[in-house]
JSON list of C-alpha atoms in Angstrom, two decimals:
[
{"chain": "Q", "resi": 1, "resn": "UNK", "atom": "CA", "xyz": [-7.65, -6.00, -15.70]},
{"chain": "Q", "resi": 2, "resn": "UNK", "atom": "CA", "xyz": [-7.32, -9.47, -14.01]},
{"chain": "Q", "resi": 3, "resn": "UNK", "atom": "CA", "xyz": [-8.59, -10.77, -17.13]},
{"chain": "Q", "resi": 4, "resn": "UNK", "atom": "CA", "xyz": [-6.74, -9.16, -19.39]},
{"chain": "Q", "resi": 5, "resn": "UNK", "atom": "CA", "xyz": [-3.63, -10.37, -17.06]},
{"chain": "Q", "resi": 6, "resn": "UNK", "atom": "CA", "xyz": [-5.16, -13.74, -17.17]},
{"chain": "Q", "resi": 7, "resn": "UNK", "atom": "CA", "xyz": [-5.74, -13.89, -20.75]},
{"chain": "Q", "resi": 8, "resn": "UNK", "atom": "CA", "xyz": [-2.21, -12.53, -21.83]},
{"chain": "Q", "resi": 9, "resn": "UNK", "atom": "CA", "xyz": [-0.07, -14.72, -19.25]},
{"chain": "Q", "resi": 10, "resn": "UNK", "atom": "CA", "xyz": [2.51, -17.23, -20.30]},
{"chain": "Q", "resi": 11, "resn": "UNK", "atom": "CA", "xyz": [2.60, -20.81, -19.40]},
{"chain": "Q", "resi": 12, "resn": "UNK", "atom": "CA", "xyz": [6.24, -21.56, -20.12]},
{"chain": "Q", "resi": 13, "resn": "UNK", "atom": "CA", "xyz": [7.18, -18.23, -18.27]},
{"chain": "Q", "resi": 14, "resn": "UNK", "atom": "CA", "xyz": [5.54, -19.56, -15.50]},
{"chain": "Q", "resi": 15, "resn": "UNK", "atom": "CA", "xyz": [6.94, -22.70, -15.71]},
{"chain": "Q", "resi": 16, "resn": "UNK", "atom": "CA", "xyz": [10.07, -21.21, -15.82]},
{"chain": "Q", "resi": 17, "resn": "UNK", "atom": "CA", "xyz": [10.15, -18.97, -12.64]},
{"chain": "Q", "resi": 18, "resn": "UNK", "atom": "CA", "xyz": [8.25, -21.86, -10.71]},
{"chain": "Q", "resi": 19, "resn": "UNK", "atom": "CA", "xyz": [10.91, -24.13, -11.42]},
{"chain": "Q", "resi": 20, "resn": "UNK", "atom": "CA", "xyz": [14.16, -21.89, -11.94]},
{"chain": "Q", "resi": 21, "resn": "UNK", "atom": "CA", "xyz": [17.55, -22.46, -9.95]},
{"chain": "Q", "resi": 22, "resn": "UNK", "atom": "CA", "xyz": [18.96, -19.11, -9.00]},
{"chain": "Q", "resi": 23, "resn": "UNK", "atom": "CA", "xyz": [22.67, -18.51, -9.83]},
{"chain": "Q", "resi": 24, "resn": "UNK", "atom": "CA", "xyz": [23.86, -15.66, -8.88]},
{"chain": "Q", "resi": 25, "resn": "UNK", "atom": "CA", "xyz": [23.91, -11.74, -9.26]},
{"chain": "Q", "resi": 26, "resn": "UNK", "atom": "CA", "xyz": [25.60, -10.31, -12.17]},
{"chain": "Q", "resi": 27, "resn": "UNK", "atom": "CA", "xyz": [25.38, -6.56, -11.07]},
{"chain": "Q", "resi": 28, "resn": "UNK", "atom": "CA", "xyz": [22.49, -4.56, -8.97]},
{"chain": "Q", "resi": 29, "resn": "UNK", "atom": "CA", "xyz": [19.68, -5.10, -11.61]},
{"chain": "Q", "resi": 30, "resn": "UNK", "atom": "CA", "xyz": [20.72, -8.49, -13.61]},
{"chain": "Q", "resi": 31, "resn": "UNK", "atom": "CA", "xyz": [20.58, -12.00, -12.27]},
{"chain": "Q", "resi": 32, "resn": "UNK", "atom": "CA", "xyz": [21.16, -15.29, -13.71]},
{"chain": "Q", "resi": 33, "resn": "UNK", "atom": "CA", "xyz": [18.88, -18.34, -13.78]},
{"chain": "Q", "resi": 34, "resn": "UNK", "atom": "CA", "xyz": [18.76, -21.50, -14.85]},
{"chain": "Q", "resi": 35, "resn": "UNK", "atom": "CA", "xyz": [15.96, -23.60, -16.36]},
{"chain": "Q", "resi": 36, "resn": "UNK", "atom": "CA", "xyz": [16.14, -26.91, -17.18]},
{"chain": "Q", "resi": 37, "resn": "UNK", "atom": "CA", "xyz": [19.42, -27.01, -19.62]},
{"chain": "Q", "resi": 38, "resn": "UNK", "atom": "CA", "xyz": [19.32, -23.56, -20.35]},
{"chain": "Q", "resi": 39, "resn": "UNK", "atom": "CA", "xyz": [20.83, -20.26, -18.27]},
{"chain": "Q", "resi": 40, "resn": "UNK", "atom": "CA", "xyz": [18.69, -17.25, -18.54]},
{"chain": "Q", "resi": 41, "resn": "UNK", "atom": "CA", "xyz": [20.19, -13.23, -17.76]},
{"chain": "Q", "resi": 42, "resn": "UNK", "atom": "CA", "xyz": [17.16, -11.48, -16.07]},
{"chain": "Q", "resi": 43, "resn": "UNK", "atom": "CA", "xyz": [16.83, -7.93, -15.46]},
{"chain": "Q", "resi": 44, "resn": "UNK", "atom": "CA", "xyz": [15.72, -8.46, -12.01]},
{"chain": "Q", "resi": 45, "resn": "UNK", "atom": "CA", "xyz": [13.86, -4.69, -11.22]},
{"chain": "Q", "resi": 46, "resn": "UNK", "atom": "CA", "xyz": [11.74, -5.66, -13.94]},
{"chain": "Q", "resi": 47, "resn": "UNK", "atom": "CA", "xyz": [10.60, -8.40, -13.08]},
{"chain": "Q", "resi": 48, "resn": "UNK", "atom": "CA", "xyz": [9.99, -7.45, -9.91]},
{"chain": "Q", "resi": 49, "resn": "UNK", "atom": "CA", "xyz": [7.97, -4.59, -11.73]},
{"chain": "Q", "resi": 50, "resn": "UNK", "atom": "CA", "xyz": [6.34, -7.10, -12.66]},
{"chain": "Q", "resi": 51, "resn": "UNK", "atom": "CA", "xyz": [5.78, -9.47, -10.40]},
{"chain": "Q", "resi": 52, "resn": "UNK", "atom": "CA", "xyz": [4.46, -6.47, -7.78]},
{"chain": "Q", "resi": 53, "resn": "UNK", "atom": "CA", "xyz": [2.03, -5.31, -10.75]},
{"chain": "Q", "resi": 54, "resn": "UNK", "atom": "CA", "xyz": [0.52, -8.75, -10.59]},
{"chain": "Q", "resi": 55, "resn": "UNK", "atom": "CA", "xyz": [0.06, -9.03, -7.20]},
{"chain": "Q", "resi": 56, "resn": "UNK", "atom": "CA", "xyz": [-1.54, -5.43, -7.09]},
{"chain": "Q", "resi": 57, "resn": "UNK", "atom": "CA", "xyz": [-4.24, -6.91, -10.17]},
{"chain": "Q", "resi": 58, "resn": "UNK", "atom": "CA", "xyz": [-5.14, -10.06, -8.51]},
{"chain": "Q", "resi": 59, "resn": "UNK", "atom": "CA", "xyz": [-5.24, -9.37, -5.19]},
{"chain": "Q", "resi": 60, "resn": "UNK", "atom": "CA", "xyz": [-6.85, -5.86, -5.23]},
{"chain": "Q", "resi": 61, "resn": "UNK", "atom": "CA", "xyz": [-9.19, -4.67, -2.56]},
{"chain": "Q", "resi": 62, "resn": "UNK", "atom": "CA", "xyz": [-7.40, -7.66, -0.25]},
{"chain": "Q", "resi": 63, "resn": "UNK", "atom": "CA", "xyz": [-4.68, -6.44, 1.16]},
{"chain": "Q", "resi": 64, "resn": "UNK", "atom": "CA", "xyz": [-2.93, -6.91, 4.22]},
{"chain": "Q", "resi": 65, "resn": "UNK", "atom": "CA", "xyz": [-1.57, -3.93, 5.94]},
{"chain": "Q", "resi": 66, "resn": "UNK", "atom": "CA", "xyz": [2.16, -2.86, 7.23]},
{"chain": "Q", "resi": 67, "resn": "UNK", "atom": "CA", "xyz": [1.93, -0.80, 10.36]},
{"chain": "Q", "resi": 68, "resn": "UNK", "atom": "CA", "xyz": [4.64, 2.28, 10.10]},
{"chain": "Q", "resi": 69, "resn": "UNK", "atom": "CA", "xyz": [6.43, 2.63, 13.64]},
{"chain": "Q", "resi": 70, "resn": "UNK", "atom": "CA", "xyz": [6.17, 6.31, 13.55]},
{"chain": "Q", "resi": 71, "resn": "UNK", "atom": "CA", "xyz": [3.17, 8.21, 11.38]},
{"chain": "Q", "resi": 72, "resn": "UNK", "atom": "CA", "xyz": [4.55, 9.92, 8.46]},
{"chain": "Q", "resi": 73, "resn": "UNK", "atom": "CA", "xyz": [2.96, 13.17, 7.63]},
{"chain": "Q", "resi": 74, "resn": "UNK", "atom": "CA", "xyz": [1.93, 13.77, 4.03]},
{"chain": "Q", "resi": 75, "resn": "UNK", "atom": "CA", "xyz": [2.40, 17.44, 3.78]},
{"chain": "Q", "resi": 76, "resn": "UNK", "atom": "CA", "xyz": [6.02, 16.17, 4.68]},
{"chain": "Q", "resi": 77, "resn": "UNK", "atom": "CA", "xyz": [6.44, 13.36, 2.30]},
{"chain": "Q", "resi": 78, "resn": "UNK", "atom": "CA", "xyz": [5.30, 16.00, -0.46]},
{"chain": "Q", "resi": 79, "resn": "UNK", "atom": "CA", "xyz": [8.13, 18.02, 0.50]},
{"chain": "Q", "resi": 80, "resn": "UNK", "atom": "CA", "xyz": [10.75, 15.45, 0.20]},
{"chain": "Q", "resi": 81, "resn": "UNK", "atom": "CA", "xyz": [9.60, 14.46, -3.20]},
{"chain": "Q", "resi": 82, "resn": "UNK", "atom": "CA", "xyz": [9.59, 17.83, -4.40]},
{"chain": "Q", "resi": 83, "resn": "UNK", "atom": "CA", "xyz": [11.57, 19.97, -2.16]},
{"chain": "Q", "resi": 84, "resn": "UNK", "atom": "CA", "xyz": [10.52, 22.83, -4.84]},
{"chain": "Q", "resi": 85, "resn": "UNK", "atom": "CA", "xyz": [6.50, 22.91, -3.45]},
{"chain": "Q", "resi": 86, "resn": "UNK", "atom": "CA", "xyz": [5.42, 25.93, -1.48]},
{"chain": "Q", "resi": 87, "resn": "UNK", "atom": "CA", "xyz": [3.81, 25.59, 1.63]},
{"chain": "Q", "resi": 88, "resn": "UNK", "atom": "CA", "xyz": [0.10, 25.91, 0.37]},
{"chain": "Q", "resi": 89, "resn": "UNK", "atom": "CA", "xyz": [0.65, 23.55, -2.78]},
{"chain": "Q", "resi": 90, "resn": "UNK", "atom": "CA", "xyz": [1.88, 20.64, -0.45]},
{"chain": "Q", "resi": 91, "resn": "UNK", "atom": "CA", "xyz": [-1.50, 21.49, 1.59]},
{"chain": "Q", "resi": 92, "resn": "UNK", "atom": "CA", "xyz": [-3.28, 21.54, -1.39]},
{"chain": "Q", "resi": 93, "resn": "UNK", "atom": "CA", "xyz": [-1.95, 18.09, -2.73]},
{"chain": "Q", "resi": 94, "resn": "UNK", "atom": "CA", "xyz": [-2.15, 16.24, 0.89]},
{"chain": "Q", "resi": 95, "resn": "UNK", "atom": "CA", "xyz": [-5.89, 17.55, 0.95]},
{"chain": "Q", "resi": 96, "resn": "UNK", "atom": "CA", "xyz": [-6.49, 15.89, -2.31]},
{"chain": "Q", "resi": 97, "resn": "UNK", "atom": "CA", "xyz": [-5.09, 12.60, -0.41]},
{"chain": "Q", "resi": 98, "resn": "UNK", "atom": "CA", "xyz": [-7.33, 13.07, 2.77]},
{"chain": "Q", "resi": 99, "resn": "UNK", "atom": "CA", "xyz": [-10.40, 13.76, 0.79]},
{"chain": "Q", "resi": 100, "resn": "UNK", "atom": "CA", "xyz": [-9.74, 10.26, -0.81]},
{"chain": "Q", "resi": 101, "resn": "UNK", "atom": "CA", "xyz": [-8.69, 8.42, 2.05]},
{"chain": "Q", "resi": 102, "resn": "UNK", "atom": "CA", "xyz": [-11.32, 6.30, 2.67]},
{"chain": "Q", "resi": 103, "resn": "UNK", "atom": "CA", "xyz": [-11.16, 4.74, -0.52]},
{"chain": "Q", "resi": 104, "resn": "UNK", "atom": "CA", "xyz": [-6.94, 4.56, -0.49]},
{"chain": "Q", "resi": 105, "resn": "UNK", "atom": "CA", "xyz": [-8.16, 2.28, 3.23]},
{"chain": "Q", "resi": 106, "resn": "UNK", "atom": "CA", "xyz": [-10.59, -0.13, 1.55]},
{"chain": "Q", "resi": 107, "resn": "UNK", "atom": "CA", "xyz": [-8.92, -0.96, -1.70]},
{"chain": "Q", "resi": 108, "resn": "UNK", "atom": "CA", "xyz": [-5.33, -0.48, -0.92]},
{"chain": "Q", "resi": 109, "resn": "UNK", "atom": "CA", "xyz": [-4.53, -0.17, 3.02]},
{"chain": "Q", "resi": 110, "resn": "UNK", "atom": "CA", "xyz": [-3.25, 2.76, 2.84]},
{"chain": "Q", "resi": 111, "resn": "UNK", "atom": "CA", "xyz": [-4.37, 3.79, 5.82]},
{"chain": "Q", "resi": 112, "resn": "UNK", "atom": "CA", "xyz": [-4.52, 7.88, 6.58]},
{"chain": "Q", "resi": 113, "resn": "UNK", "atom": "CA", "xyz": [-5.98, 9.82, 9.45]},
{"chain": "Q", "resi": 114, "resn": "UNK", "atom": "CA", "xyz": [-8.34, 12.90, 9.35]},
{"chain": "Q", "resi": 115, "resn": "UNK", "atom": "CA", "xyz": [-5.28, 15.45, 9.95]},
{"chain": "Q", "resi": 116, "resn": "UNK", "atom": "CA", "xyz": [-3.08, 14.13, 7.08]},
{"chain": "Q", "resi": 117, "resn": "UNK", "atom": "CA", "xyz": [-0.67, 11.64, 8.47]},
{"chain": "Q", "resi": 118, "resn": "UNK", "atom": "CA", "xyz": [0.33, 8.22, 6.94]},
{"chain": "Q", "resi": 119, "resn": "UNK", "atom": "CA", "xyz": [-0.10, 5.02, 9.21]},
{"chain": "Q", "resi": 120, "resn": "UNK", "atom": "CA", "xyz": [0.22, 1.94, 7.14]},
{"chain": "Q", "resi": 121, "resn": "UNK", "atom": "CA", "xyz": [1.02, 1.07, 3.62]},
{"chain": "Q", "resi": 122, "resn": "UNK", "atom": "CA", "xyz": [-0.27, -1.87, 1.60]},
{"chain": "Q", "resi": 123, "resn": "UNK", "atom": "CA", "xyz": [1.48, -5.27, 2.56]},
{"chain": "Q", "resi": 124, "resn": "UNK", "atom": "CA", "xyz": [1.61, -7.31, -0.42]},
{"chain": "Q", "resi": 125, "resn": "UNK", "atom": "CA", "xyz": [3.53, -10.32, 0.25]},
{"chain": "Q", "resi": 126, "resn": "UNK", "atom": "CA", "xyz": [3.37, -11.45, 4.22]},
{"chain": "Q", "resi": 127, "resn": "UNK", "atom": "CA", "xyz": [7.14, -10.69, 5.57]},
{"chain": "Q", "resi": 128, "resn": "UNK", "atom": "CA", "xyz": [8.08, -8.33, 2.55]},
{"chain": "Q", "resi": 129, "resn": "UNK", "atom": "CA", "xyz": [9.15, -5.02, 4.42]},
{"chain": "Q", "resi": 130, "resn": "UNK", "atom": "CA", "xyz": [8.63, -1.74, 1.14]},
{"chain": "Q", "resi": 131, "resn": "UNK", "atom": "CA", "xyz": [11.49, 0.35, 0.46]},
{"chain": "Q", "resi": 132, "resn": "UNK", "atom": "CA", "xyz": [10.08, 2.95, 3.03]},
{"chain": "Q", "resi": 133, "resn": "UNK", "atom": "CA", "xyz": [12.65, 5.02, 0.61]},
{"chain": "Q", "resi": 134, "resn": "UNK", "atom": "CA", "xyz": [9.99, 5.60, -2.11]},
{"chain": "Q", "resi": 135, "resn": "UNK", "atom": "CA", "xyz": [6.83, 6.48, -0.43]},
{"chain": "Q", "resi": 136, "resn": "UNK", "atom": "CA", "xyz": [7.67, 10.54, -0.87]},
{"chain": "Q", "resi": 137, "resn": "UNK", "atom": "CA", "xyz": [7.47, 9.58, -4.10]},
{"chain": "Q", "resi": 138, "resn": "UNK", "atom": "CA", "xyz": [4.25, 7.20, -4.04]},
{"chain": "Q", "resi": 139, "resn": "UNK", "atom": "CA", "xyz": [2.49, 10.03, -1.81]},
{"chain": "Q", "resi": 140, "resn": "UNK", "atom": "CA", "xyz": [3.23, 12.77, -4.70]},
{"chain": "Q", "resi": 141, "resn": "UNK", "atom": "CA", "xyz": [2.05, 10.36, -7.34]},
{"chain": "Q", "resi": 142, "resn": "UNK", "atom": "CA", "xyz": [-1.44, 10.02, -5.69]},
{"chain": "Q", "resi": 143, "resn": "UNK", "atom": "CA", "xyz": [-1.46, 13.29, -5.41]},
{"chain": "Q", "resi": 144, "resn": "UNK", "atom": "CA", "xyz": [-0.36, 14.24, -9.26]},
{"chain": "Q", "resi": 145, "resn": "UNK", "atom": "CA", "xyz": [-1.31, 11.79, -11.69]},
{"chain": "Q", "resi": 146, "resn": "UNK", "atom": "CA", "xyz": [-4.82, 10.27, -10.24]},
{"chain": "Q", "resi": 147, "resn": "UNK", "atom": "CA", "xyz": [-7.66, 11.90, -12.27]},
{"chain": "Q", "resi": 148, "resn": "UNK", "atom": "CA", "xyz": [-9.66, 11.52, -8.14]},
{"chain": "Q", "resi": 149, "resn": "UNK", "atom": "CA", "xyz": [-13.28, 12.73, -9.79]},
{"chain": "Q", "resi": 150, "resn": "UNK", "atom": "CA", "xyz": [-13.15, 9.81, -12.81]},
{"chain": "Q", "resi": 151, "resn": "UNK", "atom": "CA", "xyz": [-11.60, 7.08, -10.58]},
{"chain": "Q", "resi": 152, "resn": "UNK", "atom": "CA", "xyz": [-13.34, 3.17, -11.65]},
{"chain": "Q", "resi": 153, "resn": "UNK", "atom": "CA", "xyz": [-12.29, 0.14, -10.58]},
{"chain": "Q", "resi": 154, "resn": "UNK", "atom": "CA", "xyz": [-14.41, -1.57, -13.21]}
]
């Protein structure tokens, strides 16, 4: 993947969000940007996207951490991305998690105890505090759409 990354990236794009003079906002997702002589409308979330996609390729297995104040339990963050789960599917789904939780710790920081609770989340730029807002979601993803027996990080 970092190759592929590598291989595929764009000098002048980097050249241009290396050297770019922010404008200003134009609404919630679209920003405007100046290069040079020329004034560029960016849809921000995406590069953002992006930009966090990036980070996650080359700097994988090497993250720092960000320390929750309060554990979040899983079976609970299940719950609040799917409020329609039954007691003994969001069990099921934040034992899929635990059983995996080792390897979540070493490559990602996601750092999660023995009885199911969430204590840190991957840090990927130093400072940067995660919408905290979208980790229900993140939790049911990992517990959803990861094939956990034919995981490779070849």
């Amino acid at each position: 993947m970092k190759k592929a990354l590598c291989a595929t990236a764009s000098v002048s794009l980097r050249s241009l969000f290396k050297e770019h003079i922010y404008i200003g906002a134009v609404d919630v997702d679209q920003v405007l940007i100046q290069h040079s002589t020329s004034i560029y409308l960016v849809d921000a979330q995406d590069c953002l996207r992006n930009f966090f996609y990036q980070i996650l390729v080359l700097s994988f297995g090497n993250f720092g951490s960000y320390k929750l104040s309060e554990c979040a339990s899983l079976i609970e963050l299940l719950c609040i991305a799917d409020n329609n789960l039954s007691p003994t599917e969001a069990h099921q789904k934040a034992a899929i998690i635990i059983e995996n939780r080792e390897m979540l710790d070493d490559y990602f920081c996601l750092s999660i105890t023995e009885n199911g609770n969430l204590n840190s989340i991957p840090s990927l730029i130093d400072g940067f505090i995660p919408q905290l807002e979208s980790l229900p979601q993140l939790i049911l993803t990992l517990a959803n759409d990861i094939i956990w027996h034919d995981v490779s990080f070849s």
